[in-house]
Coordinates of C-alpha atoms in Angstrom, one line a residue:
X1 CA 92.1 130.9 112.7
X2 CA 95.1 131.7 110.9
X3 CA 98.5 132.6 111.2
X4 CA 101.0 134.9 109.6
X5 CA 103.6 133.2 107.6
X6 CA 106.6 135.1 109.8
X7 CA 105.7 133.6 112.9
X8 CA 105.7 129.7 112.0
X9 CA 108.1 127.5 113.4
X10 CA 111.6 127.1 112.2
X11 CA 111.7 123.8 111.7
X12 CA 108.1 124.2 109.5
X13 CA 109.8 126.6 107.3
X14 CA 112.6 124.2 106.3
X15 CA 109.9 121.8 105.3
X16 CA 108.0 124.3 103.4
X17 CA 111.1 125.0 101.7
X18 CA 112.0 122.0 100.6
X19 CA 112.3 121.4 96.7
X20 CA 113.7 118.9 94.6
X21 CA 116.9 120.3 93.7
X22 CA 119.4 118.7 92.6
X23 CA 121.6 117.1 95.4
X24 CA 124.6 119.6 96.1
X25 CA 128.2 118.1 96.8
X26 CA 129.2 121.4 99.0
X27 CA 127.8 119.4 102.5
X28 CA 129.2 116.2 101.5
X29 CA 132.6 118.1 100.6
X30 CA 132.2 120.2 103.5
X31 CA 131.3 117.2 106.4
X32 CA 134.8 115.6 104.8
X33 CA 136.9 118.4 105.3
X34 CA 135.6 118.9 108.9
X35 CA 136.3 115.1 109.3
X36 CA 139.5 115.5 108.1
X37 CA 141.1 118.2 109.9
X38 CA 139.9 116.8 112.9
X39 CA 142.2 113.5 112.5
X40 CA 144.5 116.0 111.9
X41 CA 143.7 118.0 115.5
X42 CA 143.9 114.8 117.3
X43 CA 147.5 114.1 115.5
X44 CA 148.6 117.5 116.6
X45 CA 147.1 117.1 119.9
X46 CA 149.7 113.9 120.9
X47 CA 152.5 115.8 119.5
X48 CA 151.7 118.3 122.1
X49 CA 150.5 115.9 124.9
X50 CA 154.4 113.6 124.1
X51 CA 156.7 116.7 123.1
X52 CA 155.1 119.6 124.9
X53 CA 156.3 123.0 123.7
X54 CA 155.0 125.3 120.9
X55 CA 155.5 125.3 117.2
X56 CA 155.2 129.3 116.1
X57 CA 154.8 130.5 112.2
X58 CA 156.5 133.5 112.2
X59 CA 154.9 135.6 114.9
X60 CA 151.1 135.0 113.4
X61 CA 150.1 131.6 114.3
X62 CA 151.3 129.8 117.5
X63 CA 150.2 125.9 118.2
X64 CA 150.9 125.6 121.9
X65 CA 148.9 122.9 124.5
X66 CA 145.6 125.0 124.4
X67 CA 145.9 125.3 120.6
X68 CA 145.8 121.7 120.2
X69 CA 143.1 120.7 122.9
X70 CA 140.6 123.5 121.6
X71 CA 140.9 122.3 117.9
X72 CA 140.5 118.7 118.4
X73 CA 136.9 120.0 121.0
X74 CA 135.8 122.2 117.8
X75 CA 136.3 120.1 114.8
X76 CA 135.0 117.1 116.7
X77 CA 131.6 119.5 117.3
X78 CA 131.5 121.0 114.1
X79 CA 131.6 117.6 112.3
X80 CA 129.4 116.3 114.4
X81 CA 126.9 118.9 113.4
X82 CA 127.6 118.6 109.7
X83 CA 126.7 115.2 109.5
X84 CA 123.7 115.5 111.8
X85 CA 122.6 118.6 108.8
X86 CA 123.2 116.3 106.1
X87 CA 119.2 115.0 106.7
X88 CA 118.1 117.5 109.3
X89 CA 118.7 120.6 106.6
X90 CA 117.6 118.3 103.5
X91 CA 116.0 120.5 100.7
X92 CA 116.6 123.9 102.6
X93 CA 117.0 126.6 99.8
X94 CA 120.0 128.1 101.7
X95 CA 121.9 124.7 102.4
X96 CA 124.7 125.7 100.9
X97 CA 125.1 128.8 102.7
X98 CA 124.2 126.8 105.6
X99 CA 127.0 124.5 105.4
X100 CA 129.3 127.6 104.2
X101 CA 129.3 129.4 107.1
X102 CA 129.4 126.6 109.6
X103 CA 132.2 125.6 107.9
X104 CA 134.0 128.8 108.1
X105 CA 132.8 129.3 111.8
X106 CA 135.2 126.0 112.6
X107 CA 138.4 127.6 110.6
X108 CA 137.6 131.3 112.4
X109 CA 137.7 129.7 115.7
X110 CA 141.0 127.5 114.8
X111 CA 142.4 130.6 113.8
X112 CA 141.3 132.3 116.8
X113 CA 142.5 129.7 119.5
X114 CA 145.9 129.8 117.2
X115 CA 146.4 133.6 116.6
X116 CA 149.4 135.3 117.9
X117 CA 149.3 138.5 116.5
X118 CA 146.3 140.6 118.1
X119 CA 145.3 142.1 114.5
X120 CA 144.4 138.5 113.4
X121 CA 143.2 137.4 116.9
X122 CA 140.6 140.3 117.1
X123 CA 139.4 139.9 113.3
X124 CA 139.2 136.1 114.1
X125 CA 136.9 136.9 117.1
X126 CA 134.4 139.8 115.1
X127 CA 134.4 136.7 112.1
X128 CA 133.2 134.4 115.1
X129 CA 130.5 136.4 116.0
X130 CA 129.4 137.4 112.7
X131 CA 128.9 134.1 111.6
X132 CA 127.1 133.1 114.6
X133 CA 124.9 135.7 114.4
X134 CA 123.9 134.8 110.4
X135 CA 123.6 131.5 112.0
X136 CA 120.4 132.2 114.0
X137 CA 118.8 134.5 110.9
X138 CA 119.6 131.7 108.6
X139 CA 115.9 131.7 107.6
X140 CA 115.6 134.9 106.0
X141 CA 111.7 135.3 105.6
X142 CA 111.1 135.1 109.0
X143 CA 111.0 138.0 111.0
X144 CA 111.8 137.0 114.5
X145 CA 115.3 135.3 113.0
X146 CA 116.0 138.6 111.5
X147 CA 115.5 140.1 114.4
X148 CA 117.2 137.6 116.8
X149 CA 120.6 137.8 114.0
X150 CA 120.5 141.7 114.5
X151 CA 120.1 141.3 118.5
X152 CA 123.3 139.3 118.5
X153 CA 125.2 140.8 116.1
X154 CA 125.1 144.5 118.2
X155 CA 126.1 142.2 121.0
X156 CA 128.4 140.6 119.5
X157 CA 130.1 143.8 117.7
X158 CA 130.1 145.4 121.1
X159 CA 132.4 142.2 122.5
X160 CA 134.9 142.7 119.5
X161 CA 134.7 146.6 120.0
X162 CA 136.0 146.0 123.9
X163 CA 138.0 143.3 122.5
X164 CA 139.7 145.3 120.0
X165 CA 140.5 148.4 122.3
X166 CA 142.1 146.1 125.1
X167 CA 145.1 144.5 122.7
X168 CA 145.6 147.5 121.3
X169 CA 146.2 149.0 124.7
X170 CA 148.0 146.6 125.1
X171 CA 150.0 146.3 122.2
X172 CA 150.7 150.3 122.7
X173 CA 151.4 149.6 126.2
X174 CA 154.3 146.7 125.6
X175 CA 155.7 147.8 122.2
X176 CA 154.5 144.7 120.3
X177 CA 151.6 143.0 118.5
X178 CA 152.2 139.7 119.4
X179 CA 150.3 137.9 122.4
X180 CA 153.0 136.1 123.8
X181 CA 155.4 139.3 123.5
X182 CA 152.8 140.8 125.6
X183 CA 152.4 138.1 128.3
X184 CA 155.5 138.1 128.5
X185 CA 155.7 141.9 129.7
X186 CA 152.4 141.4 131.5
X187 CA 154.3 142.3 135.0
X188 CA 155.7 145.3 133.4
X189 CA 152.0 147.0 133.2
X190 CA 150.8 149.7 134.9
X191 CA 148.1 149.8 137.0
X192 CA 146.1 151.8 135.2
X193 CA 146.5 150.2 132.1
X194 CA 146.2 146.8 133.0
X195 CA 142.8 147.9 134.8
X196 CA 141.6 149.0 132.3
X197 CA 142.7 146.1 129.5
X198 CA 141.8 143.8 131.9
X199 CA 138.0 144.9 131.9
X200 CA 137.6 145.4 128.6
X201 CA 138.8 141.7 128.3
X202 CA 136.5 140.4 131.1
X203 CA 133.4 142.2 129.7
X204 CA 134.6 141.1 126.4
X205 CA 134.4 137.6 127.4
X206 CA 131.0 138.1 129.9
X207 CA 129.2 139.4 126.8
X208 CA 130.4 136.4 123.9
X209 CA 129.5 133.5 127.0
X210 CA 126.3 135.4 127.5
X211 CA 126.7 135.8 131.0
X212 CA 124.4 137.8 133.4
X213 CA 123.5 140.9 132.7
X214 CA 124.4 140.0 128.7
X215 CA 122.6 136.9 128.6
X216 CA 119.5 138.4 126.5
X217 CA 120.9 137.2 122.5
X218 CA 121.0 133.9 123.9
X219 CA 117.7 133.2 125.3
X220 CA 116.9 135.6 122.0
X221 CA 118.8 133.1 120.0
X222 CA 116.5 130.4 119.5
X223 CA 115.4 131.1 116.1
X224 CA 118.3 129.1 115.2
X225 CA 118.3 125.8 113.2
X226 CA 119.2 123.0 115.8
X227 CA 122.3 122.3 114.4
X228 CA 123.3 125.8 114.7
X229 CA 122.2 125.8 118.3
X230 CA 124.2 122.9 118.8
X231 CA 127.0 124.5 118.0
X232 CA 126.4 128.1 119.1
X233 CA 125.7 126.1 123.1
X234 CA 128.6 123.9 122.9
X235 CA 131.3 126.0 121.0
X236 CA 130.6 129.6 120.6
X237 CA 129.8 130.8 124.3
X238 CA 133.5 128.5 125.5
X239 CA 135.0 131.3 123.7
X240 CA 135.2 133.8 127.0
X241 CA 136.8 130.9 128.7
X242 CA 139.3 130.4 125.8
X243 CA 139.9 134.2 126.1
X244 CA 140.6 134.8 129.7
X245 CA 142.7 131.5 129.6
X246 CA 144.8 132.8 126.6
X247 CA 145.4 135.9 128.5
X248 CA 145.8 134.9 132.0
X249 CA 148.8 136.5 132.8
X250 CA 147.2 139.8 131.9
X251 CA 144.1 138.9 133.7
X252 CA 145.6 137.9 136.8
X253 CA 147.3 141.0 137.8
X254 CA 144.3 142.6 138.9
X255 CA 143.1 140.9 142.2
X256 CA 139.9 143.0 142.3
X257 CA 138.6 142.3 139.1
X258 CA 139.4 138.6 139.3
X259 CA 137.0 138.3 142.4
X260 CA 134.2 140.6 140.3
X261 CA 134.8 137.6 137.7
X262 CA 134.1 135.2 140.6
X263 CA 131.4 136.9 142.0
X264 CA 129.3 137.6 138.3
X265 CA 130.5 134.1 137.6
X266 CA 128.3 132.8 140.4
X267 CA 125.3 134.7 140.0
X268 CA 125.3 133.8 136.6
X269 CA 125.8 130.1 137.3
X270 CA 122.6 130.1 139.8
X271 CA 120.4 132.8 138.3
X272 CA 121.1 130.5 134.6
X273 CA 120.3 127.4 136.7
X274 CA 117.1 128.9 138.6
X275 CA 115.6 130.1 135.2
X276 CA 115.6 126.8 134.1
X277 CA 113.3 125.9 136.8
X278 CA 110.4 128.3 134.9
X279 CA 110.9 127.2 131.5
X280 CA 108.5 125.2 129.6
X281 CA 110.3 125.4 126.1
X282 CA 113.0 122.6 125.5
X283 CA 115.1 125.2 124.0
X284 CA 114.9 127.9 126.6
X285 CA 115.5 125.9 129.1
X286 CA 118.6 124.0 127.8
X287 CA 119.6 128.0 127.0
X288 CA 119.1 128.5 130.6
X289 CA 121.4 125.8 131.6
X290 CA 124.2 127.2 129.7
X291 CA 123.9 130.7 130.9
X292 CA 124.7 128.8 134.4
X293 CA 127.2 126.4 132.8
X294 CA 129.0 129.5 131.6
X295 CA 128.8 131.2 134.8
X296 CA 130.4 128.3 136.3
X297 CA 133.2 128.1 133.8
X298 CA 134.1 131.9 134.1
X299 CA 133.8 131.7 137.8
X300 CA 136.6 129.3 137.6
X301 CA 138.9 131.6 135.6
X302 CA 138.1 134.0 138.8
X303 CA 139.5 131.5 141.1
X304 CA 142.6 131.1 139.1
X305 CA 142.3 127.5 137.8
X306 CA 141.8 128.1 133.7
X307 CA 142.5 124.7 133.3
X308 CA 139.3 123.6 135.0
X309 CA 137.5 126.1 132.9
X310 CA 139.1 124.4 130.0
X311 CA 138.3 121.2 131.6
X312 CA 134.5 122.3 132.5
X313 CA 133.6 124.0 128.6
X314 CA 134.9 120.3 127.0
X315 CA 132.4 118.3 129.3
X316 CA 129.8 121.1 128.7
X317 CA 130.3 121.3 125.1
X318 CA 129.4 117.4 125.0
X319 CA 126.4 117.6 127.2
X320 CA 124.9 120.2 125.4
X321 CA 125.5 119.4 121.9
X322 CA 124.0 115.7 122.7
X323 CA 121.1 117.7 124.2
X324 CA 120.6 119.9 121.7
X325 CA 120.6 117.3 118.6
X326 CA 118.0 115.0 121.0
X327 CA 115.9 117.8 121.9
X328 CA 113.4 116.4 119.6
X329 CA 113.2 113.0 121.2
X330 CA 112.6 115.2 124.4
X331 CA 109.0 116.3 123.5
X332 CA 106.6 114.2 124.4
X333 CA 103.2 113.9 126.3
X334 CA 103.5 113.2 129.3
X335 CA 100.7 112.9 132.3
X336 CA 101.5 114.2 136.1
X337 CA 103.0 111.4 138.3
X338 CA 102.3 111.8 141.4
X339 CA 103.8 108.7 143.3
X340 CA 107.2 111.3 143.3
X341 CA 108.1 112.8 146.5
X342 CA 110.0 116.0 146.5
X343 CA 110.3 116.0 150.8
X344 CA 113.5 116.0 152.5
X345 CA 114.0 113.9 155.5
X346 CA 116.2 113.2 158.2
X347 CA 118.4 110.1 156.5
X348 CA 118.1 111.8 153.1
X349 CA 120.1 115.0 154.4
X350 CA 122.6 113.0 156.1
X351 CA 123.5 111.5 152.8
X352 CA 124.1 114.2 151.2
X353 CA 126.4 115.5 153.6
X354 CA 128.6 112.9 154.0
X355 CA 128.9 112.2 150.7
X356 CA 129.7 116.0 149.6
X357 CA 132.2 115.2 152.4
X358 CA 133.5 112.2 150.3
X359 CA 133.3 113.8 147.1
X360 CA 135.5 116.8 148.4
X361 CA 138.3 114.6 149.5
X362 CA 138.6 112.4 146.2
X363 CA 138.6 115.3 144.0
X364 CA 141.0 117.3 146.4
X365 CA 143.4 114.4 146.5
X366 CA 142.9 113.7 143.0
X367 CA 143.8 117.0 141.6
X368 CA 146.1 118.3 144.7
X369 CA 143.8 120.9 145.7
X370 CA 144.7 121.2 149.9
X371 CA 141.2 121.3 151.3
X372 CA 143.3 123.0 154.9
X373 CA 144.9 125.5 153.0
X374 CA 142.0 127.6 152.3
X375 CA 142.5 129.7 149.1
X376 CA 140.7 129.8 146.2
X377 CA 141.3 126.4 145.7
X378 CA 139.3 125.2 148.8
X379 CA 136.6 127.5 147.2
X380 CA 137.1 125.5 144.1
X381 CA 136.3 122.2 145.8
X382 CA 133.2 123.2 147.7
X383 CA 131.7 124.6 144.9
X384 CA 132.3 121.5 142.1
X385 CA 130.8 119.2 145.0
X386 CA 127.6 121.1 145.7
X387 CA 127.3 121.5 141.8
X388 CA 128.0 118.1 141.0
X389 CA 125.4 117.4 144.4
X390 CA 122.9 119.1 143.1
X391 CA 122.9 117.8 139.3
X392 CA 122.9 114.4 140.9
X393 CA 119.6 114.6 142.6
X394 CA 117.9 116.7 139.9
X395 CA 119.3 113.7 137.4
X396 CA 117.4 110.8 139.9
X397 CA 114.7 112.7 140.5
X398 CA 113.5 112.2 137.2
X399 CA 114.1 108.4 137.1
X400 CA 111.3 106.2 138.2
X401 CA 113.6 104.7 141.0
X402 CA 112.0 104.8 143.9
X403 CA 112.3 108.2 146.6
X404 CA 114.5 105.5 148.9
X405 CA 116.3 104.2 145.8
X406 CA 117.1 108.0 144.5
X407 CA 118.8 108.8 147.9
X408 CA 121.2 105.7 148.1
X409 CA 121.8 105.8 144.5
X410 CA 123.0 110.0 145.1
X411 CA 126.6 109.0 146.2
X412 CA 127.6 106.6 143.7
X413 CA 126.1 109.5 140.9
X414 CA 128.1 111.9 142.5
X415 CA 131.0 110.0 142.9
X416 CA 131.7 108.8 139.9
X417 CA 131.3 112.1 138.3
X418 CA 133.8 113.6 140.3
X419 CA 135.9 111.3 139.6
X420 CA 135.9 111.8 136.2
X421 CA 135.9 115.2 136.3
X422 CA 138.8 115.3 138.3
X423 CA 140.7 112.7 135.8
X424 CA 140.2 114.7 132.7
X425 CA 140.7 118.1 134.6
X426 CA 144.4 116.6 135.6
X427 CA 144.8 115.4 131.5
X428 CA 143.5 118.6 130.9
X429 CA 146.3 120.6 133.3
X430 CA 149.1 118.4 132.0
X431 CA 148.7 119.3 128.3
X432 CA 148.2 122.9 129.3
X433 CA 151.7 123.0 131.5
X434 CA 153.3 125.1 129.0
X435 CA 150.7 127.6 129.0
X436 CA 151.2 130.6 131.1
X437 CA 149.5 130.6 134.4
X438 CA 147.0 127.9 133.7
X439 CA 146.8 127.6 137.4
X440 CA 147.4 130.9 139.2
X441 CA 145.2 130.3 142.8
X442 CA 143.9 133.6 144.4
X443 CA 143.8 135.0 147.4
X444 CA 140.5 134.7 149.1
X445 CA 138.7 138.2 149.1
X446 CA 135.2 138.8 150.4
X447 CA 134.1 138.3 147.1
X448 CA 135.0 134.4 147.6
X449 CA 133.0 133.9 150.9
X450 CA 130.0 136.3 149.0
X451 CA 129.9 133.5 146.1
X452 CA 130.2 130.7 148.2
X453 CA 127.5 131.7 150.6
X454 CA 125.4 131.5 147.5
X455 CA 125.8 128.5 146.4
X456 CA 125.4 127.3 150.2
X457 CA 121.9 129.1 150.3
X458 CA 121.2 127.8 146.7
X459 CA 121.7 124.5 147.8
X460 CA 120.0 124.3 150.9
X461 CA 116.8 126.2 149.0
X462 CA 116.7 123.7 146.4
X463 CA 116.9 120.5 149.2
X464 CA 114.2 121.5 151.3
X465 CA 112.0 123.2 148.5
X466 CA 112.4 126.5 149.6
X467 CA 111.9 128.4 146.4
X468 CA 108.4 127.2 145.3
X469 CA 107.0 128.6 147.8
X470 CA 107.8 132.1 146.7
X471 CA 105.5 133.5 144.1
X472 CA 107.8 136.6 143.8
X473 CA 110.7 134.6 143.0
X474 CA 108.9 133.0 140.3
X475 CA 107.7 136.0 138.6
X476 CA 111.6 137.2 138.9
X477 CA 113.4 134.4 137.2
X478 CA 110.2 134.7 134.6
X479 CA 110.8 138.4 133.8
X480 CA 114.3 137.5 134.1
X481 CA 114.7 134.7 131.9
X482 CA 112.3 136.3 128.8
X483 CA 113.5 137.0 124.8
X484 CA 113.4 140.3 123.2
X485 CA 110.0 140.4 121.9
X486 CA 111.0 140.9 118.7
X487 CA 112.4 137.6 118.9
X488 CA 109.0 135.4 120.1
X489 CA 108.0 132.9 117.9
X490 CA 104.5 133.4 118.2
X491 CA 102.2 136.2 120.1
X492 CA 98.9 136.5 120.8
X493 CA 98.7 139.0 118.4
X494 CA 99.8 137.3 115.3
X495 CA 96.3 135.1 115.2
X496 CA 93.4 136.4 113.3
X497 CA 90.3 134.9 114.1
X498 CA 88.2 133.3 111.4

């Protein structure tokens, strides 16, 4: 049997590749620099956090609270990656290139999350999502990476397209090209025009974070070095967040499209998740997790509270990266055990709801979030709980803790982590006070109830096991959850026999 050249593994064709040329300086030179300007990020980060305030270079650049947060999160990535490509892209005839346009990925974002002027914010964005796309065809002789880099980048020209049309509405709209001159006049807006900029910013953002229906060039995507798909999974797809944050005020205005936000936020977040149940590549299935991840983050901009989402994409970002770069120690042969009991009784029921009960109060006191007030808020609460709830168990289910064990050990899990997460989303709210609207709570809409009754049904289907026994729903989230097939590694029909 053989096997044509263009469907081998990406990581077989950097082997093949590799040569002995000389050693180049460029990813030494380049892991430095990263290095460096993150020191620098965390120096102008506690300016920001002690002084507060903005420091603007004349209309064009503007280092505010969000600036300085989102550059410390993408330096501290991006080096992370370099160094991890020093060995894992050894010999790789294109290293330099490699190294080239990760490097320039980490300035294009900077520049992005620091742009003021909507001429240099939009070209920052198409730059983003040109070099991620030349990114996952880095290996130029094979065909599904060519493919996967020419999937993304119509995608990706499409977001800057919708992008580019809403700031220049905009801009026409307010009389000026700058983004603060036009949050500032965001009230001033008609309707009409701040419908319509307001979708073409959502859909903007929907289509870079790869959320449902656009989430095809990411499961496409794997084609990808992993260091590429380290930092495609815990940078790149934050940038819808960063977006609808940045524009909030604008975004805001328009209380119907906020709840579409929540409500395609939410499907997103447990279609993402439920795909992951099907997958059987390491790859696709940490894809799947960020298509829900995302989902969760832009459902949070719909409920107002962009400094949660900012809060959510840092602890995403850190997860996934970690998973991504460990992904190889994740394959490994393993033999059924089946001493694991997936049944739900009585007592383990009653633990979980008290402590989603607990959990709800600590992070509602913690953050100030009045569970009695019922607004978006209260929506906000319930859902980070029966997230948080369900990641637990999946997380102890895998242990080799006994099934009694797993269930007592649920509400210290969850407990702790929503803790934390309410901690840093408070450190998180605090840097962003001078940001406009960084917590704008909505007005509940059906919308809300729709989104919450879905995670309630999701929940409840995952504890008692509900949704293996549907074979339909299986084949859905299969269909659901498949690449281009342009972009498949390896068919059926590539094999010749001998």
């Amino acid at each position: 049997m053989t096997v044509d050249n263009d469907s081998r593994d990406p990581d077989s064709v950097q082997l093949a590749e590799t040569t002995s040329q000389p050693s180049s300086v460029i990813p030494r030179a380049s892991t430095w620099s990263i290095w460096a300007l993150f020191c620098l990020s965390v120096g102008v980060l506690a300016l920001a956090a002690l002084r507060g305030g903005e420091w603007a270079v004349s209309n064009v650049l503007v280092v505010d609270g969000l600036t300085a947060v989102m550059w410390v999160v993408v330096t501290f990535f991006s080096g992370i990656v370099h160094s991890y490509s020093r060995r894992y892209m050894a010999g790789d005839r294109d290293l330099e290139l490699f190294y080239a346009r990760v490097f320039g990925f980490t300035l294009v974002v900077m520049t992005m999350t620091a742009a003021n002027h909507v001429a240099l914010f939009a070209a920052a964005w198409l730059a983003m999502g040109l070099l991620m796309a030349a990114l996952i065809g880095h290996v130029r002789d094979w065909t599904q990476a060519r493919a996967a880099a020419a999937l993304a980048r119509r995608y990706f020209l499409a977001s800057s397209a919708l992008l580019a049309g809403s700031l220049g509405l905009l801009a026409w709209a307010t009389g000026t090209t700058t983004i603060s001159g036009i949050l500032a006049q965001a009230d001033e807006l008609s309707m009409t025009v701040a419908l319509v900029a307001v979708s073409a910013l959502v859909l903007a953002a929907l289509i870079q974070s790869a959320l449902f229906p656009f989430h095809n060039w990411l499961l496409s995507s794997m084609t990808a070095p992993t260091p590429a798909s380290a930092l495609m999974h815990a940078g790149f797809v934050n940038a819808g967040g960063i977006l609808l944050t940045r524009f909030a005020p604008v975004v805001t205005l328009e209380i119907a499209v906020m709840s579409a936000v929540v409500l395609i936020g939410a499907v997103s977040a447990l279609l993402g998740q439920a795909m992951g149940l099907v997958q059987t590549d390491i790859k696709r299935k940490l894809g799947s997790s960020t298509i829900a991840q995302m989902g969760f983050m832009i459902m949070q901009c719909g409920l107002g509270f962009f400094a949660a989402a900012i809060a959510h994409l840092i602890l995403h970002g850190f997860y996934k990266a970690y998973l991504f770069l460990s992904a190889g120690a994740a394959v490994e042969q393993t033999v059924p055990n089946k001493s694991k009991s997936t049944e739900t009784g009585v007592s383990s029921v009653a633990i979980s709801l008290l402590t989603a009960i607990g959990a709800g109060v600590v992070f509602a006191t913690l953050t100030g979030k009045p569970l009695l007030a019922f607004d978006s808020g209260t929506i906000l609460v319930l859902v980070v709980v029966l997230t948080t709830l369900t990641a637990a168990r999946d997380i102890l289910h895998r242990t080799v803790l006994s099934s009694a064990l797993r269930v007592a050990a649920v509400p210290t899990v969850v407990l702790t982590a929503i803790t934390g997460y309410a901690l840093l989303y408070n450190a998180i709210s605090a840097i962003l006070s001078g940001v406009p609207m960084a917590d704008a709570p909505t007005e509940l809409t059906v919308a809300h109830f729709l989104a919450l009754a879905l995670f309630v049904g999701a929940y409840l289907a995952t504890e008692f096991s509900w949704h293996r026994s549907s074979t339909r729903l299986y084949v859905f989230l299969l269909n659901r959850s498949q690449p281009d097939p342009s972009t498949v590694l390896t068919t059926k029909e590539e094999y010749n026999d001998v």
